[in-house]
PDB file of C-alpha atoms in Angstrom:
ATOM      1  CA  MET A   1      21.996  19.161 -73.178  1.00 53.00           C
ATOM      2  CA  GLY A   2      18.727  17.870 -71.744  1.00 65.00           C
ATOM      3  CA  ASN A   3      14.614  19.027 -73.262  1.00 81.00           C
ATOM      4  CA  GLU A   4      15.377  22.404 -73.246  1.00 84.00           C
ATOM      5  CA  ILE A   5      12.961  24.053 -75.890  1.00 85.00           C
ATOM      6  CA  VAL A   6      14.493  27.396 -77.208  1.00 90.00           C
ATOM      7  CA  SER A   7      11.770  29.631 -79.063  1.00 90.00           C
ATOM      8  CA  ILE A   8      10.948  33.255 -79.874  1.00 92.00           C
ATOM      9  CA  GLU A   9       7.976  33.848 -78.116  1.00 91.00           C
ATOM     10  CA  ARG A  10       5.283  36.656 -78.180  1.00 93.00           C
ATOM     11  CA  ILE A  11       5.410  38.411 -74.705  1.00 93.00           C
ATOM     12  CA  ASP A  12       3.077  40.761 -73.641  1.00 94.00           C
ATOM     13  CA  LYS A  13       1.513  41.755 -69.823  1.00 95.00           C
ATOM     14  CA  LYS A  14      -0.674  38.405 -69.164  1.00 95.00           C
ATOM     15  CA  LYS A  15       2.081  36.202 -70.096  1.00 95.00           C
ATOM     16  CA  ALA A  16       4.539  38.082 -68.170  1.00 93.00           C
ATOM     17  CA  ASP A  17       2.171  38.099 -65.354  1.00 94.00           C
ATOM     18  CA  SER A  18       2.190  34.460 -65.404  1.00 94.00           C
ATOM     19  CA  ILE A  19       5.394  33.679 -65.765  1.00 93.00           C
ATOM     20  CA  LEU A  20       6.124  36.205 -62.913  1.00 93.00           C
ATOM     21  CA  GLN A  21       4.057  34.058 -60.958  1.00 93.00           C
ATOM     22  CA  ASN A  22       6.816  31.554 -60.054  1.00 89.00           C
ATOM     23  CA  ASN A  23       9.253  33.728 -59.442  1.00 87.00           C
ATOM     24  CA  THR A  24      10.706  32.162 -56.636  1.00 82.00           C
ATOM     25  CA  MET A  25      14.359  31.698 -56.804  1.00 74.00           C
ATOM     26  CA  ASN A  26      14.745  35.489 -58.203  1.00 73.00           C
ATOM     27  CA  ARG A  27      17.421  37.975 -55.975  1.00 73.00           C
ATOM     28  CA  LYS A  28      15.394  40.869 -54.730  1.00 79.00           C
ATOM     29  CA  ILE A  29      14.030  42.995 -57.721  1.00 84.00           C
ATOM     30  CA  VAL A  30      15.970  46.355 -58.132  1.00 82.00           C
ATOM     31  CA  ARG A  31      13.527  49.324 -59.134  1.00 86.00           C
ATOM     32  CA  ALA A  32      16.230  51.089 -60.991  1.00 83.00           C
ATOM     33  CA  ASN A  33      16.390  47.917 -63.372  1.00 82.00           C
ATOM     34  CA  VAL A  34      13.410  47.883 -64.208  1.00 88.00           C
ATOM     35  CA  ASP A  35      13.105  51.767 -65.231  1.00 87.00           C
ATOM     36  CA  PHE A  36      16.235  51.136 -67.253  1.00 84.00           C
ATOM     37  CA  ILE A  37      14.400  48.882 -69.314  1.00 88.00           C
ATOM     38  CA  LYS A  38      11.418  50.425 -69.403  1.00 90.00           C
ATOM     39  CA  SER A  39      13.029  53.323 -70.759  1.00 86.00           C
ATOM     40  CA  GLU A  40      14.814  50.240 -73.470  1.00 85.00           C
ATOM     41  CA  ILE A  41      11.456  49.674 -74.664  1.00 89.00           C
ATOM     42  CA  THR A  42      10.191  52.619 -75.029  1.00 88.00           C
ATOM     43  CA  SER A  43      12.974  54.317 -76.641  1.00 83.00           C
ATOM     44  CA  GLY A  44      13.331  51.731 -79.373  1.00 83.00           C
ATOM     45  CA  ASN A  45      16.397  50.174 -77.824  1.00 79.00           C
ATOM     46  CA  PHE A  46      15.048  47.114 -76.787  1.00 81.00           C
ATOM     47  CA  ALA A  47      16.304  44.950 -79.120  1.00 77.00           C
ATOM     48  CA  LEU A  48      16.049  40.850 -80.304  1.00 79.00           C
ATOM     49  CA  ASN A  49      19.891  40.316 -79.456  1.00 74.00           C
ATOM     50  CA  GLY A  50      19.704  36.634 -77.361  1.00 74.00           C
ATOM     51  CA  SER A  51      19.885  37.281 -74.040  1.00 80.00           C
ATOM     52  CA  SER A  52      16.847  34.741 -72.538  1.00 87.00           C
ATOM     53  CA  ILE A  53      13.586  34.315 -70.434  1.00 90.00           C
ATOM     54  CA  VAL A  54      14.873  31.124 -69.112  1.00 89.00           C
ATOM     55  CA  ILE A  55      12.288  28.549 -67.257  1.00 90.00           C
ATOM     56  CA  SER A  56      12.710  25.986 -65.100  1.00 88.00           C
ATOM     57  CA  GLU A  57      11.166  22.047 -66.152  1.00 88.00           C
ATOM     58  CA  ASP A  58       8.938  22.879 -63.555  1.00 87.00           C
ATOM     59  CA  GLY A  59       7.401  26.001 -64.170  1.00 88.00           C
ATOM     60  CA  ILE A  60      10.091  28.486 -62.125  1.00 88.00           C
ATOM     61  CA  LEU A  61      11.572  31.177 -63.561  1.00 90.00           C
ATOM     62  CA  ILE A  62      15.653  31.662 -63.508  1.00 86.00           C
ATOM     63  CA  ASP A  63      15.696  34.221 -65.065  1.00 86.00           C
ATOM     64  CA  GLY A  64      14.085  37.212 -66.637  1.00 88.00           C
ATOM     65  CA  GLN A  65      12.596  39.019 -63.777  1.00 90.00           C
ATOM     66  CA  HIS A  66      13.101  42.246 -64.416  1.00 90.00           C
ATOM     67  CA  ARG A  67      12.555  42.606 -68.594  1.00 91.00           C
ATOM     68  CA  LEU A  68       9.369  40.665 -67.531  1.00 94.00           C
ATOM     69  CA  LEU A  69       8.302  43.170 -64.841  1.00 94.00           C
ATOM     70  CA  ALA A  70       9.356  45.925 -67.242  1.00 93.00           C
ATOM     71  CA  ILE A  71       6.646  44.456 -69.787  1.00 93.00           C
ATOM     72  CA  SER A  72       3.880  43.862 -67.515  1.00 94.00           C
ATOM     73  CA  GLU A  73       4.220  47.900 -66.232  1.00 94.00           C
ATOM     74  CA  LEU A  74       4.105  49.195 -69.867  1.00 94.00           C
ATOM     75  CA  ASP A  75       1.696  47.001 -70.695  1.00 95.00           C
ATOM     76  CA  THR A  76       3.335  46.222 -73.838  1.00 94.00           C
ATOM     77  CA  VAL A  77       4.438  43.763 -76.218  1.00 94.00           C
ATOM     78  CA  VAL A  78       7.617  42.280 -77.046  1.00 92.00           C
ATOM     79  CA  ASN A  79       9.840  38.995 -78.613  1.00 92.00           C
ATOM     80  CA  MET A  80      12.059  37.421 -76.625  1.00 90.00           C
ATOM     81  CA  VAL A  81      13.661  34.318 -76.632  1.00 91.00           C
ATOM     82  CA  VAL A  82      12.122  31.380 -73.938  1.00 92.00           C
ATOM     83  CA  VAL A  83      14.171  28.716 -73.010  1.00 90.00           C
ATOM     84  CA  ARG A  84      11.850  26.068 -71.102  1.00 91.00           C
ATOM     85  CA  ASN A  85      12.060  23.431 -69.505  1.00 88.00           C
ATOM     86  CA  ALA A  86      15.868  24.192 -68.464  1.00 84.00           C
ATOM     87  CA  LYS A  87      17.236  22.240 -64.810  1.00 81.00           C
ATOM     88  CA  LYS A  88      18.025  24.559 -62.005  1.00 68.00           C
ATOM     89  CA  GLU A  89      21.336  24.039 -61.348  1.00 67.00           C
ATOM     90  CA  VAL A  90      21.899  26.703 -64.738  1.00 65.00           C
ATOM     91  CA  PHE A  91      20.629  29.273 -61.874  1.00 61.00           C
ATOM     92  CA  ALA A  92      23.971  29.242 -60.354  1.00 57.00           C
ATOM     93  CA  THR A  93      25.859  30.280 -64.240  1.00 58.00           C
ATOM     94  CA  ILE A  94      22.986  33.474 -64.994  1.00 57.00           C
ATOM     95  CA  ASP A  95      24.960  36.395 -64.723  1.00 56.00           C
ATOM     96  CA  CYS A  96      28.884  34.654 -64.396  1.00 51.00           C
ATOM     97  CA  GLY A  97      29.978  36.569 -67.666  1.00 49.00           C
ATOM     98  CA  LYS A  98      31.745  39.927 -67.666  1.00 53.00           C
ATOM     99  CA  ILE A  99      29.164  42.917 -68.454  1.00 60.00           C
ATOM    100  CA  ARG A 100      29.599  44.411 -72.080  1.00 62.00           C
ATOM    101  CA  THR A 101      30.140  48.147 -70.607  1.00 76.00           C
ATOM    102  CA  ALA A 102      29.876  51.007 -73.271  1.00 80.00           C
ATOM    103  CA  GLY A 103      33.604  50.934 -73.738  1.00 83.00           C
ATOM    104  CA  ASP A 104      33.906  47.537 -74.777  1.00 74.00           C
ATOM    105  CA  VAL A 105      30.945  48.714 -77.446  1.00 73.00           C
ATOM    106  CA  ILE A 106      32.847  51.607 -78.639  1.00 82.00           C
ATOM    107  CA  SER A 107      35.955  49.750 -79.090  1.00 77.00           C
ATOM    108  CA  SER A 108      34.042  47.421 -81.962  1.00 65.00           C
ATOM    109  CA  GLU A 109      34.510  50.916 -83.529  1.00 73.00           C
ATOM    110  CA  LYS A 110      38.078  50.745 -84.039  1.00 74.00           C
ATOM    111  CA  MET A 111      38.179  52.908 -81.650  1.00 77.00           C
ATOM    112  CA  PRO A 112      41.266  53.577 -79.525  1.00 78.00           C
ATOM    113  CA  TYR A 113      40.086  55.235 -76.477  1.00 85.00           C
ATOM    114  CA  ALA A 114      37.505  53.499 -76.172  1.00 89.00           C
ATOM    115  CA  ASN A 115      37.118  53.526 -72.709  1.00 90.00           C
ATOM    116  CA  ALA A 116      37.558  57.588 -72.378  1.00 93.00           C
ATOM    117  CA  MET A 117      35.816  58.097 -74.918  1.00 94.00           C
ATOM    118  CA  ALA A 118      32.293  56.207 -73.359  1.00 92.00           C
ATOM    119  CA  SER A 119      33.213  58.367 -70.342  1.00 92.00           C
ATOM    120  CA  ALA A 120      33.188  61.593 -72.304  1.00 95.00           C
ATOM    121  CA  ILE A 121      29.966  60.713 -73.699  1.00 94.00           C
ATOM    122  CA  LYS A 122      28.263  60.119 -70.511  1.00 91.00           C
ATOM    123  CA  ARG A 123      29.308  63.141 -69.551  1.00 91.00           C
ATOM    124  CA  ILE A 124      28.373  65.411 -72.184  1.00 93.00           C
ATOM    125  CA  ILE A 125      24.749  63.542 -72.232  1.00 90.00           C
ATOM    126  CA  GLU A 126      24.049  63.929 -68.962  1.00 87.00           C
ATOM    127  CA  GLU A 127      25.529  67.550 -68.673  1.00 78.00           C
ATOM    128  CA  PHE A 128      23.277  68.405 -72.162  1.00 52.00           C
ATOM    129  CA  SER A 129      19.923  66.617 -71.109  1.00 50.00           C
ATOM    130  CA  SER A 130      18.789  68.521 -67.611  1.00 43.00           C
ATOM    131  CA  LYS A 131      15.100  66.864 -68.763  1.00 46.00           C
ATOM    132  CA  ARG A 132      16.447  63.267 -68.587  1.00 48.00           C
ATOM    133  CA  LYS A 133      13.776  60.791 -66.620  1.00 47.00           C
ATOM    134  CA  THR A 134      14.855  59.617 -63.539  1.00 48.00           C
ATOM    135  CA  ALA A 135      13.130  56.869 -61.405  1.00 47.00           C
ATOM    136  CA  LYS A 136      12.066  56.961 -58.283  1.00 48.00           C
ATOM    137  CA  ASN A 137      15.278  56.116 -56.658  1.00 47.00           C
ATOM    138  CA  GLY A 138      17.683  57.816 -58.991  1.00 54.00           C
ATOM    139  CA  ALA A 139      19.143  58.913 -62.337  1.00 56.00           C
ATOM    140  CA  ILE A 140      18.423  56.350 -65.321  1.00 62.00           C
ATOM    141  CA  LYS A 141      21.592  55.151 -66.326  1.00 71.00           C
ATOM    142  CA  LEU A 142      22.401  55.400 -70.300  1.00 77.00           C
ATOM    143  CA  SER A 143      22.555  52.551 -72.554  1.00 81.00           C
ATOM    144  CA  ASN A 144      25.107  51.427 -74.508  1.00 82.00           C
ATOM    145  CA  SER A 145      23.452  52.136 -77.532  1.00 83.00           C
ATOM    146  CA  GLU A 146      22.937  55.652 -76.972  1.00 85.00           C
ATOM    147  CA  ILE A 147      25.985  56.017 -76.369  1.00 88.00           C
ATOM    148  CA  LEU A 148      27.340  54.810 -79.649  1.00 87.00           C
ATOM    149  CA  ASN A 149      24.629  56.374 -81.032  1.00 88.00           C
ATOM    150  CA  PHE A 150      25.965  59.449 -79.717  1.00 92.00           C
ATOM    151  CA  TYR A 151      29.586  57.839 -80.331  1.00 92.00           C
ATOM    152  CA  LYS A 152      28.605  57.811 -84.703  1.00 89.00           C
ATOM    153  CA  ASP A 153      26.524  61.013 -84.787  1.00 93.00           C
ATOM    154  CA  ASN A 154      29.416  63.201 -83.603  1.00 95.00           C
ATOM    155  CA  SER A 155      32.729  60.718 -83.628  1.00 93.00           C
ATOM    156  CA  ILE A 156      34.317  63.149 -86.091  1.00 94.00           C
ATOM    157  CA  GLU A 157      34.685  65.863 -83.474  1.00 96.00           C
ATOM    158  CA  LEU A 158      35.194  63.195 -80.763  1.00 96.00           C
ATOM    159  CA  ILE A 159      38.071  62.080 -82.051  1.00 94.00           C
ATOM    160  CA  GLU A 160      39.167  65.487 -82.856  1.00 96.00           C
ATOM    161  CA  ILE A 161      39.404  66.767 -79.225  1.00 96.00           C
ATOM    162  CA  MET A 162      40.337  63.539 -77.975  1.00 95.00           C
ATOM    163  CA  GLU A 163      43.553  63.104 -79.542  1.00 95.00           C
ATOM    164  CA  ARG A 164      44.156  66.982 -79.237  1.00 95.00           C
ATOM    165  CA  CYS A 165      43.118  66.189 -75.320  1.00 95.00           C
ATOM    166  CA  THR A 166      44.978  62.790 -75.142  1.00 94.00           C
ATOM    167  CA  GLN A 167      48.497  64.342 -76.127  1.00 93.00           C
ATOM    168  CA  LEU A 168      48.392  66.910 -73.815  1.00 91.00           C
ATOM    169  CA  TYR A 169      47.546  64.408 -70.771  1.00 90.00           C
ATOM    170  CA  SER A 170      50.166  62.664 -71.812  1.00 87.00           C
ATOM    171  CA  SER A 171      53.199  65.383 -71.917  1.00 83.00           C
ATOM    172  CA  GLN A 172      51.779  67.856 -68.721  1.00 78.00           C
ATOM    173  CA  ILE A 173      50.869  67.290 -65.283  1.00 81.00           C
ATOM    174  CA  LYS A 174      47.893  65.286 -64.985  1.00 87.00           C
ATOM    175  CA  VAL A 175      45.344  68.063 -64.076  1.00 91.00           C
ATOM    176  CA  THR A 176      42.337  66.574 -65.134  1.00 93.00           C
ATOM    177  CA  THR A 177      41.444  63.161 -67.404  1.00 92.00           C
ATOM    178  CA  THR A 178      40.904  63.277 -70.644  1.00 94.00           C
ATOM    179  CA  SER A 179      37.293  62.228 -70.336  1.00 95.00           C
ATOM    180  CA  ILE A 180      36.637  65.485 -68.556  1.00 95.00           C
ATOM    181  CA  ALA A 181      38.689  67.517 -70.709  1.00 96.00           C
ATOM    182  CA  THR A 182      36.845  65.974 -74.045  1.00 97.00           C
ATOM    183  CA  ALA A 183      33.702  66.723 -72.265  1.00 96.00           C
ATOM    184  CA  MET A 184      34.609  69.913 -71.682  1.00 96.00           C
ATOM    185  CA  VAL A 185      35.991  70.986 -74.914  1.00 97.00           C
ATOM    186  CA  PHE A 186      32.640  69.284 -77.168  1.00 96.00           C
ATOM    187  CA  LEU A 187      30.261  71.550 -74.390  1.00 95.00           C
ATOM    188  CA  LEU A 188      32.139  74.148 -74.250  1.00 96.00           C
ATOM    189  CA  ARG A 189      32.725  75.026 -78.194  1.00 95.00           C
ATOM    190  CA  ARG A 190      29.174  75.913 -77.476  1.00 92.00           C
ATOM    191  CA  GLU A 191      29.751  79.272 -75.676  1.00 93.00           C
ATOM    192  CA  ASP A 192      32.832  80.191 -77.833  1.00 95.00           C
ATOM    193  CA  SER A 193      33.922  77.115 -80.105  1.00 95.00           C
ATOM    194  CA  ILE A 194      37.204  79.090 -81.010  1.00 96.00           C
ATOM    195  CA  LYS A 195      38.591  79.651 -77.360  1.00 96.00           C
ATOM    196  CA  ALA A 196      37.395  76.359 -76.035  1.00 96.00           C
ATOM    197  CA  PHE A 197      39.901  74.326 -76.654  1.00 97.00           C
ATOM    198  CA  PRO A 198      43.190  77.128 -75.175  1.00 96.00           C
ATOM    199  CA  PHE A 199      41.561  77.175 -72.170  1.00 97.00           C
ATOM    200  CA  ILE A 200      41.963  73.301 -71.718  1.00 96.00           C
ATOM    201  CA  ARG A 201      45.717  73.721 -72.728  1.00 95.00           C
ATOM    202  CA  GLU A 202      46.167  76.541 -70.813  1.00 95.00           C
ATOM    203  CA  ILE A 203      44.342  74.162 -67.719  1.00 95.00           C
ATOM    204  CA  PHE A 204      46.854  71.359 -68.899  1.00 94.00           C
ATOM    205  CA  THR A 205      50.331  73.060 -69.541  1.00 93.00           C
ATOM    206  CA  GLY A 206      50.294  76.490 -67.007  1.00 92.00           C
ATOM    207  CA  GLU A 207      50.896  79.001 -69.745  1.00 91.00           C
ATOM    208  CA  LYS A 208      49.109  81.855 -69.880  1.00 90.00           C
ATOM    209  CA  GLU A 209      48.066  82.024 -73.335  1.00 88.00           C
ATOM    210  CA  THR A 210      45.753  85.447 -73.473  1.00 88.00           C
ATOM    211  CA  GLU A 211      44.988  88.048 -71.633  1.00 88.00           C
ATOM    212  CA  SER A 212      42.706  86.325 -68.332  1.00 93.00           C
ATOM    213  CA  ASN A 213      44.688  84.462 -65.835  1.00 95.00           C
ATOM    214  CA  ALA A 214      40.761  82.219 -65.042  1.00 95.00           C
ATOM    215  CA  ALA A 215      42.434  78.759 -66.450  1.00 95.00           C
ATOM    216  CA  LEU A 216      45.480  79.263 -64.603  1.00 95.00           C
ATOM    217  CA  THR A 217      43.419  80.216 -61.419  1.00 95.00           C
ATOM    218  CA  LEU A 218      41.029  76.854 -62.817  1.00 95.00           C
ATOM    219  CA  ARG A 219      44.269  75.465 -62.762  1.00 95.00           C
ATOM    220  CA  LYS A 220      45.600  76.103 -59.288  1.00 94.00           C
ATOM    221  CA  ARG A 221      42.255  75.101 -57.677  1.00 93.00           C
ATOM    222  CA  LEU A 222      42.571  71.301 -59.494  1.00 93.00           C
ATOM    223  CA  LEU A 223      45.979  71.087 -58.459  1.00 93.00           C
ATOM    224  CA  ASN A 224      45.362  71.935 -54.699  1.00 91.00           C
ATOM    225  CA  SER A 225      42.176  69.265 -55.052  1.00 90.00           C
ATOM    226  CA  LYS A 226      44.371  67.075 -56.051  1.00 86.00           C
ATOM    227  CA  ILE A 227      47.737  67.249 -53.474  1.00 84.00           C
ATOM    228  CA  ASP A 228      44.403  67.019 -50.688  1.00 85.00           C
ATOM    229  CA  GLY A 229      42.886  64.246 -52.277  1.00 86.00           C
ATOM    230  CA  ILE A 230      39.976  65.659 -52.097  1.00 87.00           C
ATOM    231  CA  ARG A 231      37.803  64.592 -54.613  1.00 87.00           C
ATOM    232  CA  ILE A 232      35.516  66.867 -57.059  1.00 87.00           C
ATOM    233  CA  ASP A 233      32.381  65.607 -58.149  1.00 87.00           C
ATOM    234  CA  ASP A 234      30.984  66.103 -62.017  1.00 87.00           C
ATOM    235  CA  SER A 235      28.233  68.943 -60.884  1.00 88.00           C
ATOM    236  CA  ARG A 236      31.039  70.962 -58.805  1.00 89.00           C
ATOM    237  CA  ILE A 237      33.256  70.568 -61.904  1.00 91.00           C
ATOM    238  CA  ARG A 238      30.847  71.832 -64.378  1.00 91.00           C
ATOM    239  CA  ALA A 239      30.282  74.890 -62.007  1.00 91.00           C
ATOM    240  CA  LEU A 240      34.232  75.246 -61.691  1.00 93.00           C
ATOM    241  CA  PHE A 241      34.723  75.088 -65.320  1.00 95.00           C
ATOM    242  CA  LEU A 242      31.521  77.242 -66.325  1.00 94.00           C
ATOM    243  CA  VAL A 243      32.524  80.650 -63.899  1.00 94.00           C
ATOM    244  CA  SER A 244      36.320  79.969 -65.179  1.00 96.00           C
ATOM    245  CA  PHE A 245      35.812  79.883 -68.825  1.00 96.00           C
ATOM    246  CA  ARG A 246      33.090  82.246 -69.041  1.00 95.00           C
ATOM    247  CA  ALA A 247      35.716  85.009 -67.340  1.00 95.00           C
ATOM    248  CA  TYR A 248      38.633  84.046 -69.708  1.00 96.00           C
ATOM    249  CA  LYS A 249      36.432  84.098 -72.883  1.00 95.00           C
ATOM    250  CA  ASP A 250      35.760  87.980 -72.064  1.00 94.00           C
ATOM    251  CA  GLY A 251      38.951  88.271 -70.827  1.00 94.00           C
ATOM    252  CA  ARG A 252      38.404  88.871 -66.930  1.00 94.00           C
ATOM    253  CA  ASP A 253      40.971  87.637 -64.283  1.00 95.00           C
ATOM    254  CA  ILE A 254      39.668  85.897 -60.995  1.00 94.00           C
ATOM    255  CA  SER A 255      41.932  85.234 -58.039  1.00 91.00           C
ATOM    256  CA  LYS A 256      39.162  82.887 -57.355  1.00 90.00           C
ATOM    257  CA  ILE A 257      36.596  80.899 -58.285  1.00 92.00           C
ATOM    258  CA  VAL A 258      33.823  81.639 -56.340  1.00 87.00           C
ATOM    259  CA  ILE A 259      30.296  79.307 -56.753  1.00 88.00           C
ATOM    260  CA  ASN A 260      27.229  79.010 -55.352  1.00 86.00           C
ATOM    261  CA  LYS A 261      25.858  75.937 -53.313  1.00 84.00           C
ATOM    262  CA  ASN A 262      23.268  75.514 -55.563  1.00 84.00           C
ATOM    263  CA  LEU A 263      25.562  73.800 -58.647  1.00 82.00           C
ATOM    264  CA  SER A 264      22.279  73.139 -60.471  1.00 82.00           C
ATOM    265  CA  GLN A 265      22.568  76.675 -61.465  1.00 84.00           C
ATOM    266  CA  TYR A 266      25.355  76.691 -63.865  1.00 85.00           C
ATOM    267  CA  LEU A 267      24.584  74.974 -66.993  1.00 86.00           C
ATOM    268  CA  PHE A 268      25.754  74.602 -70.404  1.00 84.00           C
ATOM    269  CA  LYS A 269      24.493  76.483 -73.359  1.00 82.00           C
ATOM    270  CA  GLN A 270      21.859  74.909 -75.730  1.00 75.00           C
ATOM    271  CA  LEU A 271      22.235  74.222 -78.805  1.00 64.00           C
TER     272      LEU A 271
END
């Protein structure tokens, strides 16, 4: 420790701009990071958590450029921890720690399948909200607090689905992942709360339980993709599952799954 001064300061646009004038050491601004922080601030998820703005002995900004730029662009006021008079040598130690993932956050809730659960929740939220804000160069990532809040609000149902899907995954051919299966059951229950899980179960087991062969047709499609080493992105997975499930719940047979190029037309039923 040297002559560092640590305090909580009220950072407004004027102060943020003043500090940013001496931003000569940091990496290039990542626009998506700024947009993400702005989203966190406006949604009320940006909390005073100990993360600090670090300024050197000669006034050079060492850490905090994205947070300060977000405050400036929003023209808002945020209380932040500020470390002044830091030695420039500390710049090499910034961002060296392991980033806390959504799985880490959920594991604090004593959830045994934390990483798979976090992945499932991301898929559920992203498919659920077709109006989610986006940055100029792509989607704004989900925050850990959003994922944790969704988990807390739906934990009973999510745990029930995850446990059942994990049992299937452990005992059957790995047709799909537990996170995809969990997300699909959760979302497909909006269309048919009774048939959603049996549909997923048929995909895993390959054992026909109803008059429709739709689940088995989808199972074959997924297995062939695995064998051929073809990765199916989430938007196409959504389309494949929706077309198959709607045939399944209506009792219709399908020999193949036909989907249009415009994958955005395949949407889950909204509550």
